[in-house]
Amino acid sequence: MTTQYMPYEEPALVPAPGKEITVAGVDGVTTYYGITASCTESVTANNPYKSSGKAVAHVQFQRSSGCVGSKTGTALLDSYTIWWTEYNRKATTVNPGVNVVLTVSYTCQNSNSTSWRSGGLYNNGSVTYSASTSLSCGH
């Protein structure tokens, strides 16, 4: 699991305070949260992939420079058998004006085809999930 700080840019979308916008792309899902007129937070849950015998996902957290105080950003890696089960999580502090990417992974136990998804949330808020991706990475 790694934490990587990326160059900061203001969020691409700025919802009105109290509103959110979710954008589903080819590589993942981003939710933008309008906190105040000068504070937008975003979470991007990228689709998991298989690398070196592991299911891997990157979850990106970004808070605009007008936000106040710090929040906890938590990245999740879930897999589905009978129901969705969390297989890894990592948390970090996300300050205003910061763009941080957390990497979560799980070692494959066999080559069975299994559905995986990543997720991200701030503090105890709602989770933004990526699309479900089938990987030859069983557990």
PDB file of C-alpha atoms in Angstrom:
ATOM      1  CA  MET A   1       0.000   0.000   0.000  1.00  0.00           C
ATOM      2  CA  THR A   2       1.349   3.386  -0.908  1.00  0.00           C
ATOM      3  CA  THR A   3       0.422   7.031  -0.470  1.00  0.00           C
ATOM      4  CA  GLN A   4       1.377   9.364  -3.291  1.00  0.00           C
ATOM      5  CA  TYR A   5       0.992  13.147  -3.332  1.00  0.00           C
ATOM      6  CA  MET A   6       0.274  14.516  -6.799  1.00  0.00           C
ATOM      7  CA  PRO A   7       0.527  18.084  -8.165  1.00  0.00           C
ATOM      8  CA  TYR A   8      -2.524  20.019  -7.013  1.00  0.00           C
ATOM      9  CA  GLU A   9      -5.143  21.509  -9.323  1.00  0.00           C
ATOM     10  CA  GLU A  10      -8.501  22.964  -8.358  1.00  0.00           C
ATOM     11  CA  PRO A  11     -11.392  20.493  -8.902  1.00  0.00           C
ATOM     12  CA  ALA A  12     -12.705  20.176 -12.460  1.00  0.00           C
ATOM     13  CA  LEU A  13     -16.324  20.569 -11.327  1.00  0.00           C
ATOM     14  CA  VAL A  14     -17.654  22.821  -8.569  1.00  0.00           C
ATOM     15  CA  PRO A  15     -21.110  21.816  -7.306  1.00  0.00           C
ATOM     16  CA  ALA A  16     -23.254  24.244  -5.322  1.00  0.00           C
ATOM     17  CA  PRO A  17     -22.934  23.902  -1.532  1.00  0.00           C
ATOM     18  CA  GLY A  18     -24.776  20.812  -0.318  1.00  0.00           C
ATOM     19  CA  LYS A  19     -24.836  19.240  -3.795  1.00  0.00           C
ATOM     20  CA  GLU A  20     -22.780  16.488  -5.388  1.00  0.00           C
ATOM     21  CA  ILE A  21     -21.965  15.456  -8.941  1.00  0.00           C
ATOM     22  CA  THR A  22     -20.873  11.936  -9.877  1.00  0.00           C
ATOM     23  CA  VAL A  23     -19.036  11.319 -13.149  1.00  0.00           C
ATOM     24  CA  ALA A  24     -18.441   7.771 -14.417  1.00  0.00           C
ATOM     25  CA  GLY A  25     -15.462   7.481 -16.756  1.00  0.00           C
ATOM     26  CA  VAL A  26     -13.683   4.647 -18.511  1.00  0.00           C
ATOM     27  CA  ASP A  27     -11.114   4.257 -15.710  1.00  0.00           C
ATOM     28  CA  GLY A  28     -13.237   4.981 -12.660  1.00  0.00           C
ATOM     29  CA  VAL A  29     -15.892   7.048 -10.913  1.00  0.00           C
ATOM     30  CA  THR A  30     -15.440  10.546  -9.438  1.00  0.00           C
ATOM     31  CA  THR A  31     -17.799  12.282  -7.025  1.00  0.00           C
ATOM     32  CA  TYR A  32     -17.502  16.031  -6.430  1.00  0.00           C
ATOM     33  CA  TYR A  33     -18.981  17.388  -3.195  1.00  0.00           C
ATOM     34  CA  GLY A  34     -19.925  21.057  -2.800  1.00  0.00           C
ATOM     35  CA  ILE A  35     -19.084  21.853   0.829  1.00  0.00           C
ATOM     36  CA  THR A  36     -19.170  25.666   0.734  1.00  0.00           C
ATOM     37  CA  ALA A  37     -18.897  28.269  -2.024  1.00  0.00           C
ATOM     38  CA  SER A  38     -15.089  28.078  -1.702  1.00  0.00           C
ATOM     39  CA  CYS A  39     -14.678  24.376  -0.818  1.00  0.00           C
ATOM     40  CA  THR A  40     -15.119  21.405  -3.132  1.00  0.00           C
ATOM     41  CA  GLU A  41     -13.962  17.894  -2.272  1.00  0.00           C
ATOM     42  CA  SER A  42     -13.624  15.010  -4.701  1.00  0.00           C
ATOM     43  CA  VAL A  43     -13.025  11.270  -4.529  1.00  0.00           C
ATOM     44  CA  THR A  44     -12.021   9.174  -7.548  1.00  0.00           C
ATOM     45  CA  ALA A  45     -12.336   5.398  -7.239  1.00  0.00           C
ATOM     46  CA  ASN A  46     -10.360   3.858 -10.095  1.00  0.00           C
ATOM     47  CA  ASN A  47     -11.196   0.438 -11.492  1.00  0.00           C
ATOM     48  CA  PRO A  48      -9.092  -2.368  -9.966  1.00  0.00           C
ATOM     49  CA  TYR A  49      -6.604  -4.293 -12.095  1.00  0.00           C
ATOM     50  CA  LYS A  50      -4.354  -7.315 -11.603  1.00  0.00           C
ATOM     51  CA  SER A  51      -0.603  -6.797 -11.239  1.00  0.00           C
ATOM     52  CA  SER A  52       2.091  -9.222 -10.046  1.00  0.00           C
ATOM     53  CA  GLY A  53      -0.425 -11.615  -8.524  1.00  0.00           C
ATOM     54  CA  LYS A  54      -2.425  -8.907  -6.750  1.00  0.00           C
ATOM     55  CA  ALA A  55      -5.694  -7.045  -7.207  1.00  0.00           C
ATOM     56  CA  VAL A  56      -4.696  -3.366  -7.111  1.00  0.00           C
ATOM     57  CA  ALA A  57      -6.671  -0.115  -7.055  1.00  0.00           C
ATOM     58  CA  HIS A  58      -5.864   3.579  -6.752  1.00  0.00           C
ATOM     59  CA  VAL A  59      -8.213   5.984  -4.973  1.00  0.00           C
ATOM     60  CA  GLN A  60      -7.650   9.727  -5.305  1.00  0.00           C
ATOM     61  CA  PHE A  61      -8.700  12.413  -2.806  1.00  0.00           C
ATOM     62  CA  GLN A  62      -8.683  16.135  -3.550  1.00  0.00           C
ATOM     63  CA  ARG A  63      -9.833  19.136  -1.491  1.00  0.00           C
ATOM     64  CA  SER A  64      -9.821  22.657  -2.863  1.00  0.00           C
ATOM     65  CA  SER A  65      -7.602  25.298  -1.306  1.00  0.00           C
ATOM     66  CA  GLY A  66     -10.659  27.105   0.110  1.00  0.00           C
ATOM     67  CA  CYS A  67     -11.538  24.219   2.432  1.00  0.00           C
ATOM     68  CA  VAL A  68     -10.879  24.506   6.167  1.00  0.00           C
ATOM     69  CA  GLY A  69      -9.304  21.886   8.428  1.00  0.00           C
ATOM     70  CA  SER A  70      -8.310  18.329   7.629  1.00  0.00           C
ATOM     71  CA  LYS A  71     -10.369  15.246   6.873  1.00  0.00           C
ATOM     72  CA  THR A  72      -9.609  11.544   6.761  1.00  0.00           C
ATOM     73  CA  GLY A  73      -9.689   9.977   3.297  1.00  0.00           C
ATOM     74  CA  THR A  74     -10.194   6.204   3.296  1.00  0.00           C
ATOM     75  CA  ALA A  75      -9.581   3.907   0.313  1.00  0.00           C
ATOM     76  CA  LEU A  76     -11.279   0.494   0.131  1.00  0.00           C
ATOM     77  CA  LEU A  77     -10.785  -2.647  -1.942  1.00  0.00           C
ATOM     78  CA  ASP A  78     -13.807  -4.966  -2.020  1.00  0.00           C
ATOM     79  CA  SER A  79     -14.520  -8.301  -3.682  1.00  0.00           C
ATOM     80  CA  TYR A  80     -17.785 -10.108  -4.359  1.00  0.00           C
ATOM     81  CA  THR A  81     -18.631 -13.728  -3.628  1.00  0.00           C
ATOM     82  CA  ILE A  82     -22.052 -14.004  -1.998  1.00  0.00           C
ATOM     83  CA  TRP A  83     -21.907 -10.303  -1.050  1.00  0.00           C
ATOM     84  CA  TRP A  84     -19.358  -7.495  -1.189  1.00  0.00           C
ATOM     85  CA  THR A  85     -16.584  -7.979   1.371  1.00  0.00           C
ATOM     86  CA  GLU A  86     -13.803  -5.542   2.215  1.00  0.00           C
ATOM     87  CA  TYR A  87     -10.323  -7.005   1.645  1.00  0.00           C
ATOM     88  CA  ASN A  88      -8.170  -3.953   2.246  1.00  0.00           C
ATOM     89  CA  ARG A  89      -8.409  -0.367   3.439  1.00  0.00           C
ATOM     90  CA  LYS A  90      -6.011   2.502   3.942  1.00  0.00           C
ATOM     91  CA  ALA A  91      -6.587   5.951   5.395  1.00  0.00           C
ATOM     92  CA  THR A  92      -4.679   9.220   5.291  1.00  0.00           C
ATOM     93  CA  THR A  93      -5.154  12.842   6.307  1.00  0.00           C
ATOM     94  CA  VAL A  94      -6.325  15.082   3.453  1.00  0.00           C
ATOM     95  CA  ASN A  95      -5.668  18.781   3.983  1.00  0.00           C
ATOM     96  CA  PRO A  96      -6.962  21.696   1.870  1.00  0.00           C
ATOM     97  CA  GLY A  97      -5.110  22.176  -1.400  1.00  0.00           C
ATOM     98  CA  VAL A  98      -3.939  18.565  -1.462  1.00  0.00           C
ATOM     99  CA  ASN A  99      -4.247  15.867  -4.135  1.00  0.00           C
ATOM    100  CA  VAL A 100      -3.366  12.450  -2.708  1.00  0.00           C
ATOM    101  CA  VAL A 101      -3.639   8.937  -4.163  1.00  0.00           C
ATOM    102  CA  LEU A 102      -3.865   5.848  -1.947  1.00  0.00           C
ATOM    103  CA  THR A 103      -3.076   2.409  -3.383  1.00  0.00           C
ATOM    104  CA  VAL A 104      -4.819  -0.633  -1.907  1.00  0.00           C
ATOM    105  CA  SER A 105      -4.106  -4.229  -2.912  1.00  0.00           C
ATOM    106  CA  TYR A 106      -4.812  -7.840  -2.061  1.00  0.00           C
ATOM    107  CA  THR A 107      -2.718 -10.897  -2.952  1.00  0.00           C
ATOM    108  CA  CYS A 108      -4.558 -13.345  -5.213  1.00  0.00           C
ATOM    109  CA  GLN A 109      -5.066 -16.773  -3.624  1.00  0.00           C
ATOM    110  CA  ASN A 110      -5.862 -18.502  -6.934  1.00  0.00           C
ATOM    111  CA  SER A 111      -6.769 -17.648 -10.529  1.00  0.00           C
ATOM    112  CA  ASN A 112     -10.561 -17.876 -10.162  1.00  0.00           C
ATOM    113  CA  SER A 113     -12.447 -15.065 -11.863  1.00  0.00           C
ATOM    114  CA  THR A 114     -13.650 -12.707  -9.141  1.00  0.00           C
ATOM    115  CA  SER A 115     -15.362  -9.309  -9.150  1.00  0.00           C
ATOM    116  CA  TRP A 116     -13.464  -6.449  -7.526  1.00  0.00           C
ATOM    117  CA  ARG A 117     -14.214  -2.765  -6.901  1.00  0.00           C
ATOM    118  CA  SER A 118     -12.508   0.128  -5.148  1.00  0.00           C
ATOM    119  CA  GLY A 119     -14.130   2.764  -3.001  1.00  0.00           C
ATOM    120  CA  GLY A 120     -13.297   6.025  -1.309  1.00  0.00           C
ATOM    121  CA  LEU A 121     -14.846   8.218   1.363  1.00  0.00           C
ATOM    122  CA  TYR A 122     -14.162  11.192   3.608  1.00  0.00           C
ATOM    123  CA  ASN A 123     -14.513  10.689   7.367  1.00  0.00           C
ATOM    124  CA  ASN A 124     -17.696   8.606   7.792  1.00  0.00           C
ATOM    125  CA  GLY A 125     -19.443   9.919   4.667  1.00  0.00           C
ATOM    126  CA  SER A 126     -20.919   8.094   1.711  1.00  0.00           C
ATOM    127  CA  VAL A 127     -18.667   5.850  -0.378  1.00  0.00           C
ATOM    128  CA  THR A 128     -17.854   6.446  -4.042  1.00  0.00           C
ATOM    129  CA  TYR A 129     -17.402   3.029  -5.698  1.00  0.00           C
ATOM    130  CA  SER A 130     -15.710   2.196  -8.977  1.00  0.00           C
ATOM    131  CA  ALA A 131     -17.351  -0.103 -11.466  1.00  0.00           C
ATOM    132  CA  SER A 132     -17.116  -3.812 -10.712  1.00  0.00           C
ATOM    133  CA  THR A 133     -14.223  -5.426 -12.587  1.00  0.00           C
ATOM    134  CA  SER A 134     -13.744  -9.156 -13.148  1.00  0.00           C
ATOM    135  CA  LEU A 135     -10.147 -10.244 -12.481  1.00  0.00           C
ATOM    136  CA  SER A 136      -8.501 -13.669 -12.463  1.00  0.00           C
ATOM    137  CA  CYS A 137      -7.701 -13.113  -8.817  1.00  0.00           C
ATOM    138  CA  GLY A 138      -9.560 -15.355  -6.379  1.00  0.00           C
ATOM    139  CA  HIS A 139      -9.550 -15.338  -2.603  1.00  0.00           C
TER     140      HIS A 139
END
